[in-house]
Short mmCIF file of C-alpha atoms in Angstrom, two decimals:
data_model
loop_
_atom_site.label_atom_id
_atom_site.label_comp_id
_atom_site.label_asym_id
_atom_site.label_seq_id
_atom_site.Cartn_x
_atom_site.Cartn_y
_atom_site.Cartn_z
CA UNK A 1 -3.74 72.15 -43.37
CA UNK A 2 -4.99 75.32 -41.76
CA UNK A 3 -3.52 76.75 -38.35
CA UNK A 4 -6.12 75.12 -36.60
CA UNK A 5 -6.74 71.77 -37.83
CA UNK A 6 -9.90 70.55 -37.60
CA UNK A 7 -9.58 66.24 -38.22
CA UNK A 8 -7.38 64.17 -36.40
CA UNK A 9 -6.63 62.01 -39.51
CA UNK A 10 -5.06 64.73 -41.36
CA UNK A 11 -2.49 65.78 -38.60
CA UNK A 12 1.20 65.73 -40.23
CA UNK A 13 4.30 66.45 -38.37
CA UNK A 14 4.53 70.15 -39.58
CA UNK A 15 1.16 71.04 -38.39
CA UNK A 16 2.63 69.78 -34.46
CA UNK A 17 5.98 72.22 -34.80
CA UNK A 18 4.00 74.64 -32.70
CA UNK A 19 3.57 72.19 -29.87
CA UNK A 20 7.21 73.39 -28.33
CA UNK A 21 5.48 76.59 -28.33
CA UNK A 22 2.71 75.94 -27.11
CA UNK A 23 4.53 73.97 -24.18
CA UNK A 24 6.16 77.31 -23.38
CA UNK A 25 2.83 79.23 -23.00
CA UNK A 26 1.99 76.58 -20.59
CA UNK A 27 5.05 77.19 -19.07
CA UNK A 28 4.27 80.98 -18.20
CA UNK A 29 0.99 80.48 -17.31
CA UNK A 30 2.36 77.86 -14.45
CA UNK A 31 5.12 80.34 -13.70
CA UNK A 32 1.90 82.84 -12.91
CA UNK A 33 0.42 80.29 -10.97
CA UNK A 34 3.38 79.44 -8.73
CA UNK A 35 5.17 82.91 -8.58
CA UNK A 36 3.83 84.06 -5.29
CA UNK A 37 5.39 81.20 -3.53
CA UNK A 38 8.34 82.77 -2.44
CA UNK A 39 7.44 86.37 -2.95
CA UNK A 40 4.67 87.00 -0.26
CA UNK A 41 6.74 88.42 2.36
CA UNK A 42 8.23 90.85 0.14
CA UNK A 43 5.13 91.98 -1.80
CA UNK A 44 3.73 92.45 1.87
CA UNK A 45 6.84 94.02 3.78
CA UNK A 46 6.53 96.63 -0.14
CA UNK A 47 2.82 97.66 0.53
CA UNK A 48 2.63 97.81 4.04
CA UNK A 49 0.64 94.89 4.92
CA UNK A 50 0.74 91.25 6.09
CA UNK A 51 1.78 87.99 4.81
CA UNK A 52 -1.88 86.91 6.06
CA UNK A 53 -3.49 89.57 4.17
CA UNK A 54 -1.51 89.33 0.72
CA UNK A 55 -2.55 85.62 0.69
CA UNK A 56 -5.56 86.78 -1.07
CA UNK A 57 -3.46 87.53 -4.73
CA UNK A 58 -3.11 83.19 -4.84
CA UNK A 59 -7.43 83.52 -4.56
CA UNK A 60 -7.32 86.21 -6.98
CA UNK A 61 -5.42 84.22 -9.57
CA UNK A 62 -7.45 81.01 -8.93
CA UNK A 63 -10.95 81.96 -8.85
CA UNK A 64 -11.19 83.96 -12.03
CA UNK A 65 -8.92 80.90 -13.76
CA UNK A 66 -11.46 78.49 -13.09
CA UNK A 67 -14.61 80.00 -13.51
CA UNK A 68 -13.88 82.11 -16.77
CA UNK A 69 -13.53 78.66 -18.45
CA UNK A 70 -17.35 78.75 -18.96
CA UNK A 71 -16.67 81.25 -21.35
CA UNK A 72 -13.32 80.31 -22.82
CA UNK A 73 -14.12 77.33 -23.87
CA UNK A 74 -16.82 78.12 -26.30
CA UNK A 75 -14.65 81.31 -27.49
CA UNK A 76 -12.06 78.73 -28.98
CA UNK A 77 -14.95 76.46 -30.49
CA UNK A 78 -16.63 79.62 -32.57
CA UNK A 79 -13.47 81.57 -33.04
CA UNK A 80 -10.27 79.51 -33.19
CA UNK A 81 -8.63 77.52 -30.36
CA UNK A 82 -5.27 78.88 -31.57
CA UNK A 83 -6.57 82.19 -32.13
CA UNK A 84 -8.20 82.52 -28.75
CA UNK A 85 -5.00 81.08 -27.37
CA UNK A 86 -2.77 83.28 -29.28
CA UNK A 87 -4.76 86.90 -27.68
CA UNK A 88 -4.58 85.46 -24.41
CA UNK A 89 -0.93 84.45 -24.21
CA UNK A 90 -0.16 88.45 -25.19
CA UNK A 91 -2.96 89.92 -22.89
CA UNK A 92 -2.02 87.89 -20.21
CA UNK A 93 2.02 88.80 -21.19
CA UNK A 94 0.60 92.85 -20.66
CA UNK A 95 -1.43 92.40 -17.19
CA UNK A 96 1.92 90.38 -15.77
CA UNK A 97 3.64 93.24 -16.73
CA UNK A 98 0.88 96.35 -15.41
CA UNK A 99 1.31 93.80 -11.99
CA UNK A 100 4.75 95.26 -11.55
CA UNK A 101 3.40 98.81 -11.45
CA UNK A 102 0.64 98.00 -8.65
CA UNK A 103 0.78 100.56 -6.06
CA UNK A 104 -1.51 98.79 -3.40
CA UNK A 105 -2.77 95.60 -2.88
CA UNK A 106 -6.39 96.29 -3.89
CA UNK A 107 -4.81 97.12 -7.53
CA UNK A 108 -2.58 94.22 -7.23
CA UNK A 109 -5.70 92.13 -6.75
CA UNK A 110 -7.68 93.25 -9.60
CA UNK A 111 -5.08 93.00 -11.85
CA UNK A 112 -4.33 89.06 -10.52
CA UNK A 113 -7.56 88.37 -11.43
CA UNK A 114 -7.08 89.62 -15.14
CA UNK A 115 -4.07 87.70 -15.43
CA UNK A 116 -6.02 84.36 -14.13
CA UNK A 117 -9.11 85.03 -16.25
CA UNK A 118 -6.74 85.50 -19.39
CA UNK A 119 -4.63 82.60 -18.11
CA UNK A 120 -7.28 80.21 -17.99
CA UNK A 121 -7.36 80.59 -22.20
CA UNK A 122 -3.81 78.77 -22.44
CA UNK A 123 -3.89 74.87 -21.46
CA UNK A 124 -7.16 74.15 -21.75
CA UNK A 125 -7.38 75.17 -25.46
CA UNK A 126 -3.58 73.79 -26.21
CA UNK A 127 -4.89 70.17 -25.10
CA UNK A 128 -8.34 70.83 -27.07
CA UNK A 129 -6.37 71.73 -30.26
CA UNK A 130 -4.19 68.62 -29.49
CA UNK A 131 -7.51 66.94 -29.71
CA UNK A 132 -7.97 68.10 -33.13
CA UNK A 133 -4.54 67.74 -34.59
CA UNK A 134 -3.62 64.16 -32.94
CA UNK A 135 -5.07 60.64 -33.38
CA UNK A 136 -6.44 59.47 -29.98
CA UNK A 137 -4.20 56.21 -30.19
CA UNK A 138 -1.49 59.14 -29.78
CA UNK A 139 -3.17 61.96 -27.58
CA UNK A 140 -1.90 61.13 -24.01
CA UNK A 141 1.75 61.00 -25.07
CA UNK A 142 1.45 64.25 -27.07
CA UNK A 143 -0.16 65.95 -24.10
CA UNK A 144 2.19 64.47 -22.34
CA UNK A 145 5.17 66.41 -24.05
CA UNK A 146 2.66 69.50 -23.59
CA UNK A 147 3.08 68.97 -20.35
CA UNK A 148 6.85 69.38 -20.29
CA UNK A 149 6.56 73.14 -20.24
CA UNK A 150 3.62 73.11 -16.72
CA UNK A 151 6.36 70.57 -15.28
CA UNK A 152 8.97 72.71 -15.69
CA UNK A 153 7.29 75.99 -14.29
CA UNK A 154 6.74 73.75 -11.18
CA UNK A 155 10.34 73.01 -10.84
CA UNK A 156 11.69 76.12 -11.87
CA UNK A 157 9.21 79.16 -10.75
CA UNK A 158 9.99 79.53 -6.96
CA UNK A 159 13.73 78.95 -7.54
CA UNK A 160 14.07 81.61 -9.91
CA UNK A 161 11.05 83.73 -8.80
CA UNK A 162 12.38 83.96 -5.35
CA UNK A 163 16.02 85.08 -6.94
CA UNK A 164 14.80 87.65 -8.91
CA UNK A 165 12.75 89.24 -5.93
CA UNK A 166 15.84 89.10 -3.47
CA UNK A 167 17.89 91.18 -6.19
CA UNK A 168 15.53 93.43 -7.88
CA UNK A 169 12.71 93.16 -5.83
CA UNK A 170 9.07 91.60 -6.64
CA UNK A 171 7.96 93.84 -9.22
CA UNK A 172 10.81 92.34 -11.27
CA UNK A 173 9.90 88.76 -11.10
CA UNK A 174 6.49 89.83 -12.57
CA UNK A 175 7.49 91.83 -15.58
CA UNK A 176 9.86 88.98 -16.13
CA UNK A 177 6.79 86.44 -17.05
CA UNK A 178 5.32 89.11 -18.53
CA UNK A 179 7.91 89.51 -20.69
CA UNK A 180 8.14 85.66 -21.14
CA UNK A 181 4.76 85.69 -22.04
CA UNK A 182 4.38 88.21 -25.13
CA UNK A 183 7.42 86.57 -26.27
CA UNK A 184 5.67 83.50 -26.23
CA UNK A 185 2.45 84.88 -27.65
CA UNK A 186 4.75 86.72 -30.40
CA UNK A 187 6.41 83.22 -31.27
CA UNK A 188 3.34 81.07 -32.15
CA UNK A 189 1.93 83.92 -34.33
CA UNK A 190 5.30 83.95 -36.36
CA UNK A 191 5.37 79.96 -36.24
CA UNK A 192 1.99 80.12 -37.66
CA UNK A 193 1.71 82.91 -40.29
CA UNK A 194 -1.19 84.56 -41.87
CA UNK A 195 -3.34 80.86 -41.83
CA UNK A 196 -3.75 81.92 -38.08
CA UNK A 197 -6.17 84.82 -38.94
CA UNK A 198 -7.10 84.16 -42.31
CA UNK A 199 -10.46 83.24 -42.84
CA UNK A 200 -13.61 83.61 -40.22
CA UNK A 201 -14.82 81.61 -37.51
CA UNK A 202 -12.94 78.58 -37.07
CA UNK A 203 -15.91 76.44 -35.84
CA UNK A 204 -20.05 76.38 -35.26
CA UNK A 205 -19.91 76.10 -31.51
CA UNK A 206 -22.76 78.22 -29.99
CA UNK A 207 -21.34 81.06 -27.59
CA UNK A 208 -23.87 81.15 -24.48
CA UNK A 209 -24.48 77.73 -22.28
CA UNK A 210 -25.98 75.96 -25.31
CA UNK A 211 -22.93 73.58 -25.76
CA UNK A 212 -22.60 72.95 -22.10
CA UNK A 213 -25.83 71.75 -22.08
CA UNK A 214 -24.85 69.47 -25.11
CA UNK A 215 -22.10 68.49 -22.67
CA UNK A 216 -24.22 67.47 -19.72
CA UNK A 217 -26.61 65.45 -21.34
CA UNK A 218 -24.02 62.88 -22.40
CA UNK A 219 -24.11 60.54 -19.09
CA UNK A 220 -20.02 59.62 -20.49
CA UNK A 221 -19.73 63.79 -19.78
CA UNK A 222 -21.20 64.23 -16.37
CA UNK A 223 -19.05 61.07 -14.69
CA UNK A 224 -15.86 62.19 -16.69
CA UNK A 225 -16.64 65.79 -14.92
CA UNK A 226 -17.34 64.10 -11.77
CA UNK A 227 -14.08 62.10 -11.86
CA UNK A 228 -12.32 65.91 -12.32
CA UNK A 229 -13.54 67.55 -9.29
CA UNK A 230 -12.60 64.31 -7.10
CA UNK A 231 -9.45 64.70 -8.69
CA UNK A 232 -9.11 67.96 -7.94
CA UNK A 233 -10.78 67.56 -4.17
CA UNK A 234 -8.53 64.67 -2.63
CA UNK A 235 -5.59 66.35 -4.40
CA UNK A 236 -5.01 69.45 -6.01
CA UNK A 237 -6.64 70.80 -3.07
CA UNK A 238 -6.74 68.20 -0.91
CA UNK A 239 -2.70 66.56 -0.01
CA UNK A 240 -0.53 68.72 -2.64
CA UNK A 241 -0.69 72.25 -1.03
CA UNK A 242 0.03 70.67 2.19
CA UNK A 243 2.96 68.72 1.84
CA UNK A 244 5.34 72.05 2.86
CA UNK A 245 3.37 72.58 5.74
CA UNK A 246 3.93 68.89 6.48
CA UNK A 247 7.67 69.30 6.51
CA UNK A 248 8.05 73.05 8.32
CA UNK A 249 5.91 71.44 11.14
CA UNK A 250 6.08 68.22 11.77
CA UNK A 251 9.78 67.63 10.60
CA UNK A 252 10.78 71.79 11.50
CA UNK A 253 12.34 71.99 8.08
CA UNK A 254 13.52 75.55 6.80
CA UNK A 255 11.02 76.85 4.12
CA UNK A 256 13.35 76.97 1.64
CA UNK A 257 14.42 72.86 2.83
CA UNK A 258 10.32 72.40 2.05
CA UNK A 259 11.05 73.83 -1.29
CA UNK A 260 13.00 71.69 -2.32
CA UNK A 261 11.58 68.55 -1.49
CA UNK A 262 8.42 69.69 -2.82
CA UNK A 263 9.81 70.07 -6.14
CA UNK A 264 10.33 66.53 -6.14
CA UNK A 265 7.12 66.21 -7.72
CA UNK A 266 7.65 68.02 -10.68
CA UNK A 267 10.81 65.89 -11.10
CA UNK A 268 8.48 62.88 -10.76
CA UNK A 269 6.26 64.49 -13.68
CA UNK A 270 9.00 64.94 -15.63
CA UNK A 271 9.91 61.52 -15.84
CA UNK A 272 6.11 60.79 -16.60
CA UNK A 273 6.89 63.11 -19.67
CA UNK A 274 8.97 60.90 -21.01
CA UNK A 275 7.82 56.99 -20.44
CA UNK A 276 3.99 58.15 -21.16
CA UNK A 277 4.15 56.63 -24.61
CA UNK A 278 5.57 53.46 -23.51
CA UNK A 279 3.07 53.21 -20.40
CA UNK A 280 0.19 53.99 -23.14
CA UNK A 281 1.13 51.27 -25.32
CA UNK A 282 1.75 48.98 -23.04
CA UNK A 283 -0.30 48.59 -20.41
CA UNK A 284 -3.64 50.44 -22.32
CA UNK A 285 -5.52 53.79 -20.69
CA UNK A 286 -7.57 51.77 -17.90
CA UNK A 287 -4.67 49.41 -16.47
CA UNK A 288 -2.19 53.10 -16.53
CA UNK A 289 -5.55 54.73 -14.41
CA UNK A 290 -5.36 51.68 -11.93
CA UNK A 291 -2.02 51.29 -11.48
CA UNK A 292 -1.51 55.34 -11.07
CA UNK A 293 -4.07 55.70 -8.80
CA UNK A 294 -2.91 52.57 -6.64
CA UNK A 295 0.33 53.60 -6.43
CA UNK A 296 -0.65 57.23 -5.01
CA UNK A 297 -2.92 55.73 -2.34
CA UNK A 298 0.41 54.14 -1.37
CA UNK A 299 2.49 56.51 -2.02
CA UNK A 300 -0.15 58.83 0.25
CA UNK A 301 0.10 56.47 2.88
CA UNK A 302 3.85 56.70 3.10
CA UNK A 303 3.60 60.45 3.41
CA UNK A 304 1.45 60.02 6.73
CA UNK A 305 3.53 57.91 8.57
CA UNK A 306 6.90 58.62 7.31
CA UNK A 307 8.94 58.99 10.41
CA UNK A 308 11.32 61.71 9.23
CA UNK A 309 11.45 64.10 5.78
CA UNK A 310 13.98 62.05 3.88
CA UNK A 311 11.28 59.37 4.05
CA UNK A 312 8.77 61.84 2.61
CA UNK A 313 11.24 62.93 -0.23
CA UNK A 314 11.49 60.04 -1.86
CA UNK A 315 7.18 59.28 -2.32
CA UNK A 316 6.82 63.11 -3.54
CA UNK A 317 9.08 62.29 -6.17
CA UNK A 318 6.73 59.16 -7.39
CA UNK A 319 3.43 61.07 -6.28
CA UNK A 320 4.38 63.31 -9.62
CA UNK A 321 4.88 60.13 -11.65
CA UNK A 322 2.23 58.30 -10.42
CA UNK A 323 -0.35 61.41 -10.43
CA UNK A 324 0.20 61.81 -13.93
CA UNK A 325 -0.33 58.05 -14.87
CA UNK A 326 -4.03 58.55 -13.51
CA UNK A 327 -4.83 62.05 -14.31
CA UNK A 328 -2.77 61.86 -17.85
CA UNK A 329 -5.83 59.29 -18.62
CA UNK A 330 -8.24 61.66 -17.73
CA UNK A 331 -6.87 64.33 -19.89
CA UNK A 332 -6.85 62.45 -22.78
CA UNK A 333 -10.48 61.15 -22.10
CA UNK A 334 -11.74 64.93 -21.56
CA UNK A 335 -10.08 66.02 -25.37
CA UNK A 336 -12.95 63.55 -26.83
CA UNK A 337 -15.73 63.43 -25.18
CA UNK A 338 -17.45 66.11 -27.08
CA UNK A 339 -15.31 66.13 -30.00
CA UNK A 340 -17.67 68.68 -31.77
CA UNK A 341 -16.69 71.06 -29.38
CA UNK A 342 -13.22 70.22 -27.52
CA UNK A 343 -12.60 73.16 -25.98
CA UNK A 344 -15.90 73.92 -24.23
CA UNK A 345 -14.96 70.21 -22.90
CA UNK A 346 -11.75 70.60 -21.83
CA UNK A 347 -12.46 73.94 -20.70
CA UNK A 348 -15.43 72.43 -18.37
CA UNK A 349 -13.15 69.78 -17.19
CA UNK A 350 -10.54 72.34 -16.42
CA UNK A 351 -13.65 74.25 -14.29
CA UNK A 352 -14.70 70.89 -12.49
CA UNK A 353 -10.68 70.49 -11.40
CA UNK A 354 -10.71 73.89 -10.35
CA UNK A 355 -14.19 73.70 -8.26
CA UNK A 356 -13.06 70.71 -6.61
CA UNK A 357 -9.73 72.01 -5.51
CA UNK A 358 -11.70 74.45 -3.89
CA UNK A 359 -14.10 72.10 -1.79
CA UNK A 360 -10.97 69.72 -1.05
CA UNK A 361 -8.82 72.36 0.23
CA UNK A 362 -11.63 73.16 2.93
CA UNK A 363 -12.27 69.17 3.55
CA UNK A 364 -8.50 68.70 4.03
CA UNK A 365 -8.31 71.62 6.76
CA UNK A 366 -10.80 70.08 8.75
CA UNK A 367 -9.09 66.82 8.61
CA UNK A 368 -6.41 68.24 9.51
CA UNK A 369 -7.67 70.39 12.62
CA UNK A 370 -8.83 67.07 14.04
CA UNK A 371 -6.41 64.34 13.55
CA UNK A 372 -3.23 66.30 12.32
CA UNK A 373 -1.24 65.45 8.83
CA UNK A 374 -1.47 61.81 9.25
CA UNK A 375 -5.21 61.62 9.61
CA UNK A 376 -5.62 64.08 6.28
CA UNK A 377 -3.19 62.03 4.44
CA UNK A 378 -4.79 59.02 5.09
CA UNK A 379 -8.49 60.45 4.20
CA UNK A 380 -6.76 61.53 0.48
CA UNK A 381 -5.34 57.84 0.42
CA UNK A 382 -8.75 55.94 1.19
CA UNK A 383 -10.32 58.89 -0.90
CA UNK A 384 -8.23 58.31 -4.17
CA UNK A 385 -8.07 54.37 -4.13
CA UNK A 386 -12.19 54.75 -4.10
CA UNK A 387 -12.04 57.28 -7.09
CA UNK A 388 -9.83 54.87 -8.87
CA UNK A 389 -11.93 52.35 -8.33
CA UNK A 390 -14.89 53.76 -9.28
CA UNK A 391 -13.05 54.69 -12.64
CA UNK A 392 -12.26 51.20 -13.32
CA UNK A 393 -15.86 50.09 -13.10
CA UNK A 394 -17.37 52.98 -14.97
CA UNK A 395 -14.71 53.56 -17.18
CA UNK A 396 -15.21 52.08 -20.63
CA UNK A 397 -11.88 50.33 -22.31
CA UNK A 398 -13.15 51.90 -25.58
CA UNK A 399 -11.94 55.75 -26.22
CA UNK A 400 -13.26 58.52 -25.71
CA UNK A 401 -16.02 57.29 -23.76
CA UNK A 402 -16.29 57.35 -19.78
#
């Protein structure tokens, strides 16, 4: 079988060796994502600036990641998902490392937003080439050990990030996933040999917005991309990036107190990693959706009126378990509804995720200027019971279809 597969009935063990690998390239691009948290003051207090005003390098990161997808995605379908991967594992690996030689924050800035346009090339087309290479029947629980490597950036990144910077300063953290990353990149092209160039394109997907408009005009497409930028609204932008916040002022925890109940969650996902195949099996994809996204609303609802921060450590830990039971479904669901071109799918779902967290980060600030934490909480509660809802009625029980 070739490096990049192309049917999911002739996947064999050897052709999934790479996944570890490929788990670890989604572990530096999370480590990218997350390695500002603790850094901020120290990147400002280097280049003579504020904390306020350095906030822009998380926008820098984020913007580029999500709309460069519109591009990535059909990249992988003509040239290679692998291949495409591969290139931007090691270019991202190379801007990391330029980061640590920034001398202001303009060039810091620009060179974030290389780093999150060349990120964006690493998950989505690991889960489309997952598509390729596994039987659906088996999808979620292989993305699921995917996964394991983004789980354990979220659990690991500040911890370490924030060590590094206090002994050799910021610049060090950065060439350190830098490093981490053309490692990485170095790793899968050894693991996969010659078959990873050999031959020419790896597809017929149409470069341009021809295959997005493919995309659209399958109704199963447009409410699976709909369901995404919810998603992303009520809580990738919406409750997640506020639960510190939550704790440093309503509870007056230290920061680095908020840290650590905040990692919670990927402690929670981790354990997701592991029971996804028995979840799959036995409760089916639509039953995992509704229970996950029941159990959020609740477990939501217990963050707003939780009457001290021990009683908000405990639900973060589930909100990473039960997050994953709904979104988990959603990933696997995104992998085939255009199988003819995976990655432009996943790359578009990826896009809607991103868009959303955008809108729901503004949504959840006004919510939270008028009613406080409890009032926001509550709207991403109501808000993601309603979304799960909506996926169980238009939702089909058949896969791949939405």
């Amino acid at each position: 079988m070739s490096a990049e597969g192309a049917a999911p009935a002739a996947a064999t063990q050897p052709s999934l060796a790479v996944l570890p690998l490929l788990a670890a390239a989604g572990f530096v691009t999370g480590c990218g994502i997350r390695l500002l948290d603790p850094l901020l003051p120290l990147i400002a207090h280097d280049l003579g600036v504020t904390v306020a005003e350095v906030a822009i390098l998380v926008t820098s990161f984020a913007i580029p990641y999500g709309l460069c997808q519109v591009l990535l995605g059909p990249l992988g379908d003509r040239f290679g998902k692998l291949r495409v991967l591969v290139l931007g594992v090691l270019l991202y690996g190379v801007a990391m490392g330029v980061c640590a030689v920034a001398g202001s924050l303009g060039q810091l800035v620009a060179l974030r937003a290389v780093t999150g346009a060349l990120g964006g090339a690493i998950i989505p087309l690991a889960m489309a080439w997952i598509g390729d290479n596994v039987p659906y029947e088996e999808r979620q629980a292989t993305i699921s050990r995917f996964l394991t490597g983004i789980v354990l950036s979220q659990l690991l990144t500040g911890p370490v990030s924030g060590s590094v910077g206090q002994v050799v300063g910021w610049r060090g953290a950065f060439l350190l996933v830098g490093v981490l990353a053309a490692l990485t990149g170095a790793g899968i092209m050894l693991r996969l040999g010659g078959g990873l160039w050999r031959g020419g394109v790896a597809g017929q997907g149409q470069l341009g917005f021809a295959t997005h408009r493919m995309l659209l005009r399958r109704p199963a497409a447009r409410r699976l991309l709909a369901v995404a930028f919810l998603d992303g609204a009520l809580l990738f932008g919406g409750a997640f990036p506020f639960i510190g916040s939550y704790l440093i002022q309503d509870f007056h925890l230290e920061p680095w107190q908020a840290g650590l109940v905040v990692a919670g969650f990927g402690l929670g996902s981790l354990i997701y990693t592991r029971l996804a195949s028995r979840l799959v099996r036995r409760l089916g994809e639509i039953r995992l959706l509704m229970l996950g996204g029941g159990l959020l609303a609740l477990a939501l609802l217990a963050l707003a009126l939780a009457p001290n921060w021990a009683m908000v450590a405990v639900p973060q830990v589930l909100l990473g378990l039960f997050f994953f039971m709904f979104h988990g479904v959603l990933q696997a669901r995104a992998t085939e509804v255009l199988p003819e071109a995976r990655a432009t799918a996943v790359s578009s779902f990826s896009m809607a995720l991103f868009l959303g967290q955008g809108v729901g980060s503004i949504a959840f600030g006004a919510l939270l200027a008028h009613g406080g934490y409890q009032l926001a909480f509550l709207g991403s509660a109501a808000g993601i019971l309603l979304l799960s809802l909506w996926c169980w009625r238009g939702l089909s029980p058949e896969r791949g279809t939405a």
